[in-house]
Short mmCIF file of C-alpha atoms and ligand atoms in Angstrom, two decimals:
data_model
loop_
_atom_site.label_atom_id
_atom_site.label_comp_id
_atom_site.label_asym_id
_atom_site.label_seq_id
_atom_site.Cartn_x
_atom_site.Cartn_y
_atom_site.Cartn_z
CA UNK A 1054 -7.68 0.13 9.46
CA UNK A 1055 -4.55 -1.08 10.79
CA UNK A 1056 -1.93 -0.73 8.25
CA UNK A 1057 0.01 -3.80 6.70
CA UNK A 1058 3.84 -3.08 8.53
CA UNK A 1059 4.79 -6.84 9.07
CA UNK A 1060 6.16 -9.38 6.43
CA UNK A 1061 7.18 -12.78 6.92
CA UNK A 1062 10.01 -14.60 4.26
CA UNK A 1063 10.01 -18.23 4.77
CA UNK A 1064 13.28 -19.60 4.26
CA UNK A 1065 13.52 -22.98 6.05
CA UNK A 1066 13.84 -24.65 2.82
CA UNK A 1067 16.63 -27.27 1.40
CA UNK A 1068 16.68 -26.09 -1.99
CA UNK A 1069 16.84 -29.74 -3.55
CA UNK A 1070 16.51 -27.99 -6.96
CA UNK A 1071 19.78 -26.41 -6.42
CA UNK A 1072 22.23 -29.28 -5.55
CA UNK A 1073 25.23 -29.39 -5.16
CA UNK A 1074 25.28 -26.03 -4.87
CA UNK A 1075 22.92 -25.91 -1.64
CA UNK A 1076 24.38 -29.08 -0.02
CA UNK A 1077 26.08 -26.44 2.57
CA UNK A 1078 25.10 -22.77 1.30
CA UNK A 1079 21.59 -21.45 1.61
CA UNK A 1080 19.69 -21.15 -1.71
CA UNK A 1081 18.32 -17.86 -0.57
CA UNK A 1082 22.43 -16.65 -0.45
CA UNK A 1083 23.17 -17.86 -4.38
CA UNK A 1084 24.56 -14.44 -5.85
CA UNK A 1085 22.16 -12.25 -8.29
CA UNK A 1086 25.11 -10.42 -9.65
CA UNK A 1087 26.09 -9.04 -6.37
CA UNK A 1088 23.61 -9.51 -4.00
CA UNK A 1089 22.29 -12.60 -2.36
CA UNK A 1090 18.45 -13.19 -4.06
CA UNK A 1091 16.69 -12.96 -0.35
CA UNK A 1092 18.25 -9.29 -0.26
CA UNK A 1093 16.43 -8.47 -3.06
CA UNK A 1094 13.14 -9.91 -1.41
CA UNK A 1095 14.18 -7.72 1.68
CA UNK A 1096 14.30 -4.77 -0.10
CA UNK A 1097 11.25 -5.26 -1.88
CA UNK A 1098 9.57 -5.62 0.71
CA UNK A 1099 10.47 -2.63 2.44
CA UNK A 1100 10.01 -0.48 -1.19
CA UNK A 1101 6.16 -1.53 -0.27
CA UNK A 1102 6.45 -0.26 3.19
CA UNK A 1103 7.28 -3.05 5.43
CA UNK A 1104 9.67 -2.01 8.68
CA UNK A 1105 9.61 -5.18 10.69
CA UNK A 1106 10.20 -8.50 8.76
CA UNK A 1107 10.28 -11.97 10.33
CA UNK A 1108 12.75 -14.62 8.75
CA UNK A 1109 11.83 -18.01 9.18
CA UNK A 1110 14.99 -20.25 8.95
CA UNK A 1111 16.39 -23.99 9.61
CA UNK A 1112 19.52 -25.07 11.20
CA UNK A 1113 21.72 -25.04 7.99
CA UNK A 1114 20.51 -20.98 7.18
CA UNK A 1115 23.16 -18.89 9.69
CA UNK A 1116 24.39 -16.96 6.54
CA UNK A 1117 21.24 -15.71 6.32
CA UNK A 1118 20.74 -14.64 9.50
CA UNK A 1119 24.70 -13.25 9.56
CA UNK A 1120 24.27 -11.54 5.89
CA UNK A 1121 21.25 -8.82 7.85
CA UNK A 1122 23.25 -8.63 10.74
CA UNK A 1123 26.32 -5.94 11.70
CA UNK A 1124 29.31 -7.47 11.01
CA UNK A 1125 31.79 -5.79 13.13
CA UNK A 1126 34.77 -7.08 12.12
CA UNK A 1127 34.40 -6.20 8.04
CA UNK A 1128 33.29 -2.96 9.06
CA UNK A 1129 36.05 -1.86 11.48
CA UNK A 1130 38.42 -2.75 8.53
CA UNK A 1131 36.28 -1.09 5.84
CA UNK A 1132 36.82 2.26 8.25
CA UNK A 1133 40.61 1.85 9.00
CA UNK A 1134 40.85 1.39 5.53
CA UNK A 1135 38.63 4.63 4.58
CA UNK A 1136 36.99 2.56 2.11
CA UNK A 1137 33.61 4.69 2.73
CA UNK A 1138 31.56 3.68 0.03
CA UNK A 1139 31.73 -0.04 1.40
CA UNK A 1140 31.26 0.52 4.64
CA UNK A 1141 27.97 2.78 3.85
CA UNK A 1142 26.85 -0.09 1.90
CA UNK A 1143 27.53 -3.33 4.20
CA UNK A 1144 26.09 -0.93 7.12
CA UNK A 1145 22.87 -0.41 5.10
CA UNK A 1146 21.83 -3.85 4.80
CA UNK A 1147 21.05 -4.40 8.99
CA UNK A 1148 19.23 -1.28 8.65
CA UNK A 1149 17.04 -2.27 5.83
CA UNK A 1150 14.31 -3.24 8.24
CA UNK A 1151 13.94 -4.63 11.97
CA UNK A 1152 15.23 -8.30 11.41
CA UNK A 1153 13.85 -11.00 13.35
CA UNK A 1154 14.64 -15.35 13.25
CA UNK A 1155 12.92 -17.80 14.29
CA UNK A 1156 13.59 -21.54 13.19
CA UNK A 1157 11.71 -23.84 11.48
CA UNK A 1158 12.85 -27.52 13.60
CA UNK A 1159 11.30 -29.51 11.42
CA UNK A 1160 10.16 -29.87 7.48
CA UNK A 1161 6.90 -29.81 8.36
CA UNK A 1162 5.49 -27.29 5.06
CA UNK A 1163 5.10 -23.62 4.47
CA UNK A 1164 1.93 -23.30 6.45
CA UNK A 1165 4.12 -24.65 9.04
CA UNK A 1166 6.57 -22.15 8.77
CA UNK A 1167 4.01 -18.78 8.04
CA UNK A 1168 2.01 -20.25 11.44
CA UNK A 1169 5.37 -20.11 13.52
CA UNK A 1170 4.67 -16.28 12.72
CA UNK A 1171 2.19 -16.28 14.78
CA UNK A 1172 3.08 -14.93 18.18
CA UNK A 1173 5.50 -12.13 16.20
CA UNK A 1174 3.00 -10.87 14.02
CA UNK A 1175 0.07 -10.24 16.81
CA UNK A 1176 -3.78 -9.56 15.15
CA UNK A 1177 -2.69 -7.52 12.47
CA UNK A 1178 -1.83 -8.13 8.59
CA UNK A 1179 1.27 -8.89 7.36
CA UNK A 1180 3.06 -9.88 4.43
CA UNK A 1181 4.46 -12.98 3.04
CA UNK A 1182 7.32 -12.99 0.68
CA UNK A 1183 8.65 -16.10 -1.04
CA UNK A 1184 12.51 -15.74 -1.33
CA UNK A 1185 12.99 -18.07 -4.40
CA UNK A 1186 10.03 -15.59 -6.66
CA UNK A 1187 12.07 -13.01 -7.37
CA UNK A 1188 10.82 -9.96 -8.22
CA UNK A 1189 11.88 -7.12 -10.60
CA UNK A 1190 9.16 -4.55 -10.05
CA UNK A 1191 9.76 -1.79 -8.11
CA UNK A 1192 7.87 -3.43 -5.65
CA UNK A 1193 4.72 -2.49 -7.90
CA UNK A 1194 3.03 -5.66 -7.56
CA UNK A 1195 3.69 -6.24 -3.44
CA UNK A 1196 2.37 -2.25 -2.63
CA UNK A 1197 -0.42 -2.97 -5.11
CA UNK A 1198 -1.59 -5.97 -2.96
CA UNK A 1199 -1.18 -4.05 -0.19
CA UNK A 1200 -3.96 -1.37 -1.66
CA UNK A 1201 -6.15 -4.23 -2.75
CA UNK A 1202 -6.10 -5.60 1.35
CA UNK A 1203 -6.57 -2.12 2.45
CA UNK A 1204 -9.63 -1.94 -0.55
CA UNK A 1205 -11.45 -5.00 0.49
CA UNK A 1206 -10.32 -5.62 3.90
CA UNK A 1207 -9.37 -9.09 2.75
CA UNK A 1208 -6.57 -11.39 1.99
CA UNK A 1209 -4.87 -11.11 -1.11
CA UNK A 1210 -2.98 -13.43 -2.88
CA UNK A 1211 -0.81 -12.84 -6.50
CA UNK A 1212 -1.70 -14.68 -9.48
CA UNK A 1213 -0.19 -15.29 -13.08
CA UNK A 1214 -1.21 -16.65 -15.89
CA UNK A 1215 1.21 -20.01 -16.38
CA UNK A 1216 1.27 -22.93 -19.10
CA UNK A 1217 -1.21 -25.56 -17.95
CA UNK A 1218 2.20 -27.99 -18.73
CA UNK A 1219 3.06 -25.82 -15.45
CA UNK A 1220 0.22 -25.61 -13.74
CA UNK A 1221 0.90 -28.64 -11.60
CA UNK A 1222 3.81 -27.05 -9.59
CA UNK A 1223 2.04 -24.53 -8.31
CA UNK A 1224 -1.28 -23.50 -6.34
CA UNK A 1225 -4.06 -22.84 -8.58
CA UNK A 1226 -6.85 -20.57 -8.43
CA UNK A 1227 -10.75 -19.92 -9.68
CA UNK A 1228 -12.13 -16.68 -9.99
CA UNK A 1229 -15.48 -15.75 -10.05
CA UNK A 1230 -14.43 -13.83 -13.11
CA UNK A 1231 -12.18 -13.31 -15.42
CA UNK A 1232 -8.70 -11.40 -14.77
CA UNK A 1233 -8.71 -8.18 -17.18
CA UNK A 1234 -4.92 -8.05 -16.67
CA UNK A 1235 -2.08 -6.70 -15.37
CA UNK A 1236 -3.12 -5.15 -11.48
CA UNK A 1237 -6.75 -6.74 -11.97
CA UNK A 1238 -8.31 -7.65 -8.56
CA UNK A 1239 -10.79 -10.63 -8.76
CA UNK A 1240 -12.30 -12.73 -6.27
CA UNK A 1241 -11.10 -16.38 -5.61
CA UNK A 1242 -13.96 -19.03 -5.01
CA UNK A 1243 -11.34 -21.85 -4.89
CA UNK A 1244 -7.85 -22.90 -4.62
CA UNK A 1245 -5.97 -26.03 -4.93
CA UNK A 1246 -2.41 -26.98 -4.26
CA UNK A 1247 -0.36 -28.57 -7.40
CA UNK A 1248 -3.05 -30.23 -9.39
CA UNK A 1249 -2.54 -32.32 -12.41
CA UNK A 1250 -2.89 -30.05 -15.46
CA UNK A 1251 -6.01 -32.31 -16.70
CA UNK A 1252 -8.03 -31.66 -12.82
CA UNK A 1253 -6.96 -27.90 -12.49
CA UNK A 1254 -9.63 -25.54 -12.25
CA UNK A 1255 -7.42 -23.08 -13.96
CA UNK A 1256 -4.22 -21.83 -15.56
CA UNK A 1257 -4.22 -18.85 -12.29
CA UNK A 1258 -1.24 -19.91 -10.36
CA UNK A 1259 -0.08 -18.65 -6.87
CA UNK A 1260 3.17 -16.85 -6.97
CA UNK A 1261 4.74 -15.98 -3.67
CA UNK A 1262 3.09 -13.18 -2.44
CA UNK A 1263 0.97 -13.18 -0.36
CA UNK A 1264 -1.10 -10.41 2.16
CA UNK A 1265 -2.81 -12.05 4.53
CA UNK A 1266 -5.37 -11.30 7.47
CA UNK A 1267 -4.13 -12.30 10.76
CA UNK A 1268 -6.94 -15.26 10.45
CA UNK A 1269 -4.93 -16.98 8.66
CA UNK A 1270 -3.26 -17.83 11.74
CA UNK A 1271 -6.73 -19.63 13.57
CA UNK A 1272 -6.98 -21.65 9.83
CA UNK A 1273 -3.63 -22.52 10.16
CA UNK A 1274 -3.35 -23.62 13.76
CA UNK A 1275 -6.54 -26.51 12.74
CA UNK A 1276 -4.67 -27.78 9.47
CA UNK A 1277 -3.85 -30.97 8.46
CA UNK A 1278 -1.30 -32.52 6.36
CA UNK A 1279 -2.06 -31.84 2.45
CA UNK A 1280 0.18 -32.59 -0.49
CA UNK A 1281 2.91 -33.98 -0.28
CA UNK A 1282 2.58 -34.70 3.55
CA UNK A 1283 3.04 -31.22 4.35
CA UNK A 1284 1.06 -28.15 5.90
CA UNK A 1285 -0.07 -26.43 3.46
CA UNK A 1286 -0.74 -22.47 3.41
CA UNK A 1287 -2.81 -23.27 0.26
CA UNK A 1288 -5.42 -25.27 2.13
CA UNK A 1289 -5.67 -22.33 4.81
CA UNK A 1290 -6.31 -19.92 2.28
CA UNK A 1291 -9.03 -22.05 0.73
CA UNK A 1292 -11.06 -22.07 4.03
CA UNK A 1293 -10.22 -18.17 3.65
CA UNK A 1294 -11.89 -17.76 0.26
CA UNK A 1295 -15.19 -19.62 1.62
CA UNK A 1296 -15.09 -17.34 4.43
CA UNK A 1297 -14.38 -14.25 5.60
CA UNK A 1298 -13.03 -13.87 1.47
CA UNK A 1299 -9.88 -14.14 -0.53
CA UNK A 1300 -8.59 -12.07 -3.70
CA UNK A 1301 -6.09 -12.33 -6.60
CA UNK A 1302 -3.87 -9.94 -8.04
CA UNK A 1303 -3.03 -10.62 -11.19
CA UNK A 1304 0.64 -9.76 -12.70
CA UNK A 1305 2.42 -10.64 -15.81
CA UNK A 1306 5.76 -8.92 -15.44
CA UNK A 1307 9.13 -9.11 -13.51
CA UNK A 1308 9.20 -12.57 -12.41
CA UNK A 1309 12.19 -15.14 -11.67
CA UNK A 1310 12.17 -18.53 -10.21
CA UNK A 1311 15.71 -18.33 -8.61
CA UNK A 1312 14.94 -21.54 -6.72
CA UNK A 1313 15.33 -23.37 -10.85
CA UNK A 1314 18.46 -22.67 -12.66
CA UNK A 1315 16.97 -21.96 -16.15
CA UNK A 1316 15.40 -19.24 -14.25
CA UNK A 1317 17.76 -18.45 -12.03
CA UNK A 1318 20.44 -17.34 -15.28
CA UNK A 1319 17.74 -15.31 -16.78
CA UNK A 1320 17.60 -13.65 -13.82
CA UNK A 1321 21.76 -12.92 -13.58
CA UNK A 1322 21.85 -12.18 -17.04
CA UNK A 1323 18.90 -9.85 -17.04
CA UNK A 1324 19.56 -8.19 -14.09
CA UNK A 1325 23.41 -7.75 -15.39
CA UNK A 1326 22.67 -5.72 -18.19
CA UNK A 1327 20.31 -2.99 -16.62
CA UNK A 1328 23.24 -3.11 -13.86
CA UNK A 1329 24.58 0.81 -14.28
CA UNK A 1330 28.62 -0.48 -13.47
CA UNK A 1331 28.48 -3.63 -15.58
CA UNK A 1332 25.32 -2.90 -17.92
CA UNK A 1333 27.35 -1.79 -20.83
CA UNK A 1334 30.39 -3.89 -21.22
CA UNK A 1335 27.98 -6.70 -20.33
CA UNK A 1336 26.71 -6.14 -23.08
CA UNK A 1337 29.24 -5.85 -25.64
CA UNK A 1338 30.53 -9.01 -24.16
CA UNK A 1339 26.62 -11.03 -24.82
CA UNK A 1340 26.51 -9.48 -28.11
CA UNK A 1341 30.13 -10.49 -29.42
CA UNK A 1342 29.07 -14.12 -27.37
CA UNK A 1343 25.83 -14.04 -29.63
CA UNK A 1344 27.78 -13.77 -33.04
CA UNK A 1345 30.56 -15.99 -31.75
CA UNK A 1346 27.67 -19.03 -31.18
CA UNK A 1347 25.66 -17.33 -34.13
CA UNK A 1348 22.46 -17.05 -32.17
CA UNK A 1349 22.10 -13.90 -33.85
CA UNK A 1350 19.06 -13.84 -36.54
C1 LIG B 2772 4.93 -22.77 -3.00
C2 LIG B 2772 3.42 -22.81 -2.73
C3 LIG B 2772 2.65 -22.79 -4.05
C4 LIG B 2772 3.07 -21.57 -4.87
C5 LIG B 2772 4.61 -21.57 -5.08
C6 LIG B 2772 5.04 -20.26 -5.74
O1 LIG B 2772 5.32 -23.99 -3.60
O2 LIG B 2772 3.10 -23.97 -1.98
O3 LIG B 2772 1.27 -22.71 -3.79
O4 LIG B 2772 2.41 -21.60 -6.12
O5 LIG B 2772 5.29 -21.67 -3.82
O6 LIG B 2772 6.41 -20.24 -6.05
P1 LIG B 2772 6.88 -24.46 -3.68
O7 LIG B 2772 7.47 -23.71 -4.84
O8 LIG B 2772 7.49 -24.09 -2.37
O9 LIG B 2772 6.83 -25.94 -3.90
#
């Protein structure tokens, strides 16, 4: 069995959600304490094993293309300087993985964008990796996907339990039975892109990860416009699940939406106070904060 080695991060998108902020600066670039969120995604990614990953951009996204690059320049000062430490670390991030970019000319939906893939990723599995699901794991969910394609020789997609006041922002899922919890594989007869809570077949919603078999690509290639006027990897993996077969993994844990705000804080404050340079006097300072504004109990 041909091992999974390939990922693919779509990251053509405008990131609407985050104006102003995004008007110019990728949304994938918006600082988690003191990385940019897509490096996180990155090294996620390669935690699970990936080596070669496949960025799909748009015409506004060169930061992102620039931040997994060498940059010469920083790094010929970093060394004059003998700032070491620095240099190791800015040095580090080209060699995460073997970066590749392709661009996404047009809006046209994130099956769009995963079929662009196509030609890089060849007839073997591979990876996708939303950039605005963030997630704090150890990469436990991602490698445990990974097993479950290996298990069944079949796509695998991850699923969480969400509000059904939620449901409708998301894809949605039914099993042919029930999730036992966290890391439980279960077999998906159906999916359906953003349904209204009151028509969803479920409260199962896709998060962004995804492992796919390269037949996604033939599904794709066929589709048509779905929601919201866009091709959507959703539909694709619906034809998957009455085919050749398509499976959940089901998490609870470690989860940000750094594409929403709300979610996007959680995630700085969070991540700031298991940070092991700030951690501590974060703290001190959210604790004093808490008594100041009396959120205390
Ligand atoms: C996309 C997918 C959706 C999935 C979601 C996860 O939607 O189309 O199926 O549930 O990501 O974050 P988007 O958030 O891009 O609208």
């Amino acid at each position: 069995m041909v091992k999974v080695r390939k990922a693919v991060i779509p990251a053509a998108g405008l990131g609407t959600r985050f104006l102003p902020m995004t008007k110019v600066a990728p949304k994938e670039m918006l600082p988690v304490v003191d990385k940019p969120a897509i490096q996180y995604v990155v090294e996620e990614a390669v935690a699970a094993g990936i080596e070669d990953i496949l960025i799909i951009t748009s015409p506004h996204k060169k930061l992102v293309e620039d931040h997994f690059d060498r940059a010469f320049e920083l790094e010929h000062r970093l060394e004059a300087k003998g700032k070491t430490a620095a240099l190791e670390q800015v040095k580090a991030i080209g060699d995460l993985a073997r970066f590749h970019f392709i661009r996404q000319g047009e809006p046209l939906g994130l099956g769009h964008a995963i079929g662009m893939a196509a030609n890089h990723v060849g007839d073997e599995p591979f990876a996708v990796l939303l950039p605005d699901d963030l997630m704090v794991d150890d990469a436990k969910v991602l490698s445990g996907m990974i097993s479950a394609y290996e298990e069944n020789e079949a796509s695998v997609v991850a699923l969480r339990q969400v509000p059904m006041s939620e449901i409708s922002s998301y894809g949605c899922a039914s099993t042919e039975a029930e999730a036992s919890g966290d890391g439980s594989v279960v077999k998906i007869s159906h999916l359906v892109e953003k349904p209204a809570a009151e028509e969803a077949p479920s409260n199962l919603a896709v998060m962004g990860r995804y492992v796919f078999s390269p037949s996604l690509f033939r599904e794709l290639e066929g589709a048509t416009p779905g929601v919201g006027g866009e091709i959507q990897v959703t539909d694709a993996m619906a034809t998957l699940a009455t085919g050749e077969g398509l499976f959940g993994y089901v998490f609870t844990e470690g989860r940000y939406d750094t594409g929403m705000k709300q979610d996007y804080l959680r995630a700085v404050v969070e991540l700031a106070l298991v940070d092991p340079e700030l951690g501590s006097t974060f703290r001190a300072f959210l604790s004093d904060l808490a008594k100041r504004e009396g959120l205390t109990g």
